PDB file of C-alpha atoms and ligand atoms in Angstrom:
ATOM      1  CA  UNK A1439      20.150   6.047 -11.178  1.00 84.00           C
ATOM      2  CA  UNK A1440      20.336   2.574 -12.731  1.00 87.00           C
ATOM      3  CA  UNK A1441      18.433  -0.342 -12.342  1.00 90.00           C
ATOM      4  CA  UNK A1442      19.563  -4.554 -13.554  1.00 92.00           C
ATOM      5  CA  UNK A1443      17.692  -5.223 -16.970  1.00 94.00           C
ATOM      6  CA  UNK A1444      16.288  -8.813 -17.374  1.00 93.00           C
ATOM      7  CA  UNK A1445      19.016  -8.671 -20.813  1.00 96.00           C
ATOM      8  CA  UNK A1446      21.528  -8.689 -18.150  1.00 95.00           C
ATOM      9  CA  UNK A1447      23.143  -4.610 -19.424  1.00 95.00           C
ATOM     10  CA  UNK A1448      21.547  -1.791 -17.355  1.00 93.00           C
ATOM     11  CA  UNK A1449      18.514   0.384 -17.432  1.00 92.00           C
ATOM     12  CA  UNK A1450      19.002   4.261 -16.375  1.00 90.00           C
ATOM     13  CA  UNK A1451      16.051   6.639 -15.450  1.00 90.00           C
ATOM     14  CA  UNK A1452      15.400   9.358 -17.697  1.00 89.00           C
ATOM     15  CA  UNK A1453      12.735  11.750 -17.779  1.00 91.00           C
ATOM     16  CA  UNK A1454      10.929  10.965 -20.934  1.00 91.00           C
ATOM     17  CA  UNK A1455       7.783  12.388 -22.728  1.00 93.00           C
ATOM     18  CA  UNK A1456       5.215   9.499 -23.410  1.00 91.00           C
ATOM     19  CA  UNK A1457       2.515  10.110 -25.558  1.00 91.00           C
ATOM     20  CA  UNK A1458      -1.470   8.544 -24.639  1.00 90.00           C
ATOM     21  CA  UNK A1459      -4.105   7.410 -27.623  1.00 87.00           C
ATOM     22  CA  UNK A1460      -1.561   9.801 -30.043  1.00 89.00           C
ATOM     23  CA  UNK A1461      -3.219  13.172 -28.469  1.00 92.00           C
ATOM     24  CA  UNK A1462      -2.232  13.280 -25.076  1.00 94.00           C
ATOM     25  CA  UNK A1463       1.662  14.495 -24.390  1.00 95.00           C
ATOM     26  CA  UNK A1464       2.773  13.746 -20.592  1.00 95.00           C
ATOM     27  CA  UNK A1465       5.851  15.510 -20.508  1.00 94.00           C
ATOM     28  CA  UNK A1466       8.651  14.648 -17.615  1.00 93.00           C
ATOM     29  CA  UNK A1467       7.605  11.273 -16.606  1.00 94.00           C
ATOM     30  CA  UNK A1468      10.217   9.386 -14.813  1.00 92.00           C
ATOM     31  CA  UNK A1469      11.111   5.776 -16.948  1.00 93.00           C
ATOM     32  CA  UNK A1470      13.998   3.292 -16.884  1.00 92.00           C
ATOM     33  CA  UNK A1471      15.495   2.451 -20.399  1.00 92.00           C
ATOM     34  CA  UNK A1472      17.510   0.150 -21.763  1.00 93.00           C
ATOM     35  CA  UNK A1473      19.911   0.954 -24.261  1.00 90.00           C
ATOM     36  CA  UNK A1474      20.917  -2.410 -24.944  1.00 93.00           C
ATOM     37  CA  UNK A1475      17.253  -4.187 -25.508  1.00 95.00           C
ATOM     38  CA  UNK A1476      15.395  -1.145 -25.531  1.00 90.00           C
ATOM     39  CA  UNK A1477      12.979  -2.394 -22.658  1.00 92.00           C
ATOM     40  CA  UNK A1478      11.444   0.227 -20.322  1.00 90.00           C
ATOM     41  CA  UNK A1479       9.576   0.415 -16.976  1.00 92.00           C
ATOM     42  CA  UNK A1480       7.935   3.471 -15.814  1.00 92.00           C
ATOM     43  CA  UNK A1481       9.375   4.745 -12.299  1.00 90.00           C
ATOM     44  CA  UNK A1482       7.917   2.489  -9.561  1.00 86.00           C
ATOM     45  CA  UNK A1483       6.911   5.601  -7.408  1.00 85.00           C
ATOM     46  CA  UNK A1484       4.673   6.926 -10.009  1.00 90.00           C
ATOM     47  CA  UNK A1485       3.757   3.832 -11.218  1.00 88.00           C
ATOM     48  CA  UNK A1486       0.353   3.966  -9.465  1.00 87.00           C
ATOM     49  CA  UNK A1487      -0.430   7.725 -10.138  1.00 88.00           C
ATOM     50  CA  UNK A1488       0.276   7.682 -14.001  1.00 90.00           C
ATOM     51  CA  UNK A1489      -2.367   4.414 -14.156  1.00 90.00           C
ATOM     52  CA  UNK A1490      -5.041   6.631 -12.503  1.00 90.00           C
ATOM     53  CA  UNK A1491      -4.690   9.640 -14.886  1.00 92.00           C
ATOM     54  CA  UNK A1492      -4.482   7.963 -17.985  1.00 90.00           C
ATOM     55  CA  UNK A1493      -7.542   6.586 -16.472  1.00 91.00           C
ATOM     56  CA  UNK A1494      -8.806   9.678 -16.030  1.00 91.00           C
ATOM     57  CA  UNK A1495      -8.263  10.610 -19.679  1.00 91.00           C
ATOM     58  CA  UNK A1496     -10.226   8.155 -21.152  1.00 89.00           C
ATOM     59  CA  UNK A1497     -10.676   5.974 -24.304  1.00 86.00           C
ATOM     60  CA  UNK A1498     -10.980   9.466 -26.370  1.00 89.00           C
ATOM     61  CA  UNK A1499      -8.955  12.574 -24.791  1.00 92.00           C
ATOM     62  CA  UNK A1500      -8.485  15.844 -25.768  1.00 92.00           C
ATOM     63  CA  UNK A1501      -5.417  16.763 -27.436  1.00 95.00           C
ATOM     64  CA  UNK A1502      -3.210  17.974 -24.631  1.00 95.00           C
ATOM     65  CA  UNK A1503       0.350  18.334 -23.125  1.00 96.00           C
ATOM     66  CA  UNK A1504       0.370  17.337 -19.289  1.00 95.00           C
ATOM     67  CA  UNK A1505       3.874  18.598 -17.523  1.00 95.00           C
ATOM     68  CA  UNK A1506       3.923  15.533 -15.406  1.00 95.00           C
ATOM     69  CA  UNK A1507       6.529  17.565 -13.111  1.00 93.00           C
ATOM     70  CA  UNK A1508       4.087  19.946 -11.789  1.00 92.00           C
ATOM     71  CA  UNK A1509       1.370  16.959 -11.208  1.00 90.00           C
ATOM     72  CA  UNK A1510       3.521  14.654  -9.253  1.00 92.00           C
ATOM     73  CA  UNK A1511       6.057  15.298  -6.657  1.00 92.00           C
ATOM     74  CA  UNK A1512       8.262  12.923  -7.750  1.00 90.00           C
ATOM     75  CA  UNK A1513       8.198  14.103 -11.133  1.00 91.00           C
ATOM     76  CA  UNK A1514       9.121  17.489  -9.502  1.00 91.00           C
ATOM     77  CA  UNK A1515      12.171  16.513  -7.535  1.00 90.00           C
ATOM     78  CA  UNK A1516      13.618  14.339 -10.351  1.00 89.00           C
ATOM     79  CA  UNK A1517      13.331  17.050 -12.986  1.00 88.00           C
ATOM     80  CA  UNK A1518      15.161  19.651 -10.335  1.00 86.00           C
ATOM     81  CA  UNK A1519      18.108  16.511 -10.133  1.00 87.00           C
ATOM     82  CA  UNK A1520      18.173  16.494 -13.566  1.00 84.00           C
ATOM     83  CA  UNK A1521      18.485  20.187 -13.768  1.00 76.00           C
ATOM     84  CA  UNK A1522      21.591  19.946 -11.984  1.00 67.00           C
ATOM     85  CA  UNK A1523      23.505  17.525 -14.135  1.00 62.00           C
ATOM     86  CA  UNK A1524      23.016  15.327 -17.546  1.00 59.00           C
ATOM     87  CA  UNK A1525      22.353  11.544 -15.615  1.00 69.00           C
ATOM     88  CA  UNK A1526      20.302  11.224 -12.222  1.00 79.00           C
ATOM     89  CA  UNK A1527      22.390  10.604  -9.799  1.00 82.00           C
ATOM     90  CA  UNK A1528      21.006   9.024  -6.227  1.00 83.00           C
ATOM     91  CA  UNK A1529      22.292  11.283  -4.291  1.00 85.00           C
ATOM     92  CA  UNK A1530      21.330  14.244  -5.907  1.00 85.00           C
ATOM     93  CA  UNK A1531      17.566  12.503  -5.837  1.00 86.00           C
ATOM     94  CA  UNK A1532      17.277  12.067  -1.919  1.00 86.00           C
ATOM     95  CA  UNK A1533      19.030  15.695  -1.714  1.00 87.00           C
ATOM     96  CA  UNK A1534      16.427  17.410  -3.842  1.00 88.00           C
ATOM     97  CA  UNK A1535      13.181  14.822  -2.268  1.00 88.00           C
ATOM     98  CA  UNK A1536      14.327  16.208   1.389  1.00 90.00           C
ATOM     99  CA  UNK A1537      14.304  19.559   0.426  1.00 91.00           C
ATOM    100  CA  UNK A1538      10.940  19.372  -1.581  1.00 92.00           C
ATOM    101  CA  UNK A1539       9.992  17.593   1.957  1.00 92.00           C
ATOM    102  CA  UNK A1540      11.005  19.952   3.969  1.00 92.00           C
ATOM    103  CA  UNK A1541       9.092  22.929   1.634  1.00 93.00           C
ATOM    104  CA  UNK A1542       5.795  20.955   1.663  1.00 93.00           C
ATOM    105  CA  UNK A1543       6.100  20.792   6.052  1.00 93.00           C
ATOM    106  CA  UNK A1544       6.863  24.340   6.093  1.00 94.00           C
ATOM    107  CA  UNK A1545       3.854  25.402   4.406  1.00 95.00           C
ATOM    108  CA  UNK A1546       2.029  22.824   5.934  1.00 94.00           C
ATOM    109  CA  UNK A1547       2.836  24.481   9.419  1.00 94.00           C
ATOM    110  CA  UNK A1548       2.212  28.096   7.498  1.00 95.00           C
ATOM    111  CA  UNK A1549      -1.523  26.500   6.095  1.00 94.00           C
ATOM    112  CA  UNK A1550      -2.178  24.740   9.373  1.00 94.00           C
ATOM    113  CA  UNK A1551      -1.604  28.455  11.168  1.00 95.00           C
ATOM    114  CA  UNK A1552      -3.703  30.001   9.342  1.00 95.00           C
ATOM    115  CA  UNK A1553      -6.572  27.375   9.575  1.00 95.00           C
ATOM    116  CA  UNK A1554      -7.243  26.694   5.581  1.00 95.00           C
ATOM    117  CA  UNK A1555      -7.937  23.616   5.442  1.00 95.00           C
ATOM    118  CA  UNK A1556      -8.441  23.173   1.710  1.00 95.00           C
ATOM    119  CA  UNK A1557      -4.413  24.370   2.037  1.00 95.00           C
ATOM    120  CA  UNK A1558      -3.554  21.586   4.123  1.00 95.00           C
ATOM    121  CA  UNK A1559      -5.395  18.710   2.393  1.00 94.00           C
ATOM    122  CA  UNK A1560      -3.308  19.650  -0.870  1.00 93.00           C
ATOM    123  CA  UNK A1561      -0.464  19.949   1.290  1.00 93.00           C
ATOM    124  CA  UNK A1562      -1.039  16.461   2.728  1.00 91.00           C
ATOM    125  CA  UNK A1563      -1.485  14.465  -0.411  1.00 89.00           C
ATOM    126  CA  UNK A1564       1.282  15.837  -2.187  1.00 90.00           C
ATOM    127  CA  UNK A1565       3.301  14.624   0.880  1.00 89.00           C
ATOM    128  CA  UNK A1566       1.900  11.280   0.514  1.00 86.00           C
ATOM    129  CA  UNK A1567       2.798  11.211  -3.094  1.00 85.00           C
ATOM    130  CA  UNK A1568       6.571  11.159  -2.111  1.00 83.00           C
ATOM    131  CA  UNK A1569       6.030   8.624   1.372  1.00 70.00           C
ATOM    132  CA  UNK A1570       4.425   6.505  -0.964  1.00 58.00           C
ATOM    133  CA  UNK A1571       7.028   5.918  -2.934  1.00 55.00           C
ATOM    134  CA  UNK A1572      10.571   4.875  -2.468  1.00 53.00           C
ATOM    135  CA  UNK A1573      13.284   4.707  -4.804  1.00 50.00           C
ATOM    136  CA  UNK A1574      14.320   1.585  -6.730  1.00 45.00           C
TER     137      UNK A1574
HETATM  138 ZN1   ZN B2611      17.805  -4.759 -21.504  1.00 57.89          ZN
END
């Protein structure tokens, strides 16, 4: 998936590892690069939930390594695209966000079944992690 760069060449998502105060590793987070001027942007569909847990970090955080993949749903469907081929390609993107969709409403019917209702508010806000965002 590319995106226009301000330099006027192109900038293409990559899952990239960015490191926070020199301690903290988030692995997997989604970022468009540009080769040409080396100017990046973070994924606008995360955008919002990498803010709130480097806020959660704070000004002095443990040394850690966060697999951003497994904390955000987006992070999760772009690293199975990725799986399936060197660049992210679009299509592969909306295939692998419907089926991640699709998952998260079957076990929401299974956790709404069954009444657990801690289930189903997990369920629900990693569903809103994906309508949130929209890809761009
Ligand atoms: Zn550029």
């Amino acid at each position: 998936m590319n995106k226009r760069c301000e330099c006027g060449d192109t900038k293409s998502l990559a899952l990239r590892t960015v490191i926070f105060a020199r301690k903290v590793s988030i692995t997997r987070v989604p970022v468009y690069c540009c080769s040409q001027c080396g100017s990046h942007e973070v994924f606008s569909g995360v955008k919002g939930d990498i803010s709130r847990l480097i806020r959660e970090l704070g000004a002095k955080p443990a040394p850690r390594t966060i697999p951003f993949d497994q904390v955000h749903e987006w992070a999760g469907i772009l690293t199975a695209a990725a799986s399936e081929g060197d660049s992210l390609h679009k299509t592969a993107v909306e295939r692998a966000a419907e089926e991640r969709t699709n998952e998260l409403l079957d076990l929401w019917l299974i956790a709404s079944s069954v009444g657990d209702e801690n289930w189903k508010a997990e369920l629900q806000s990693r569903l809103a992690q994906l309508n949130a965002a929209y890809i761009s």
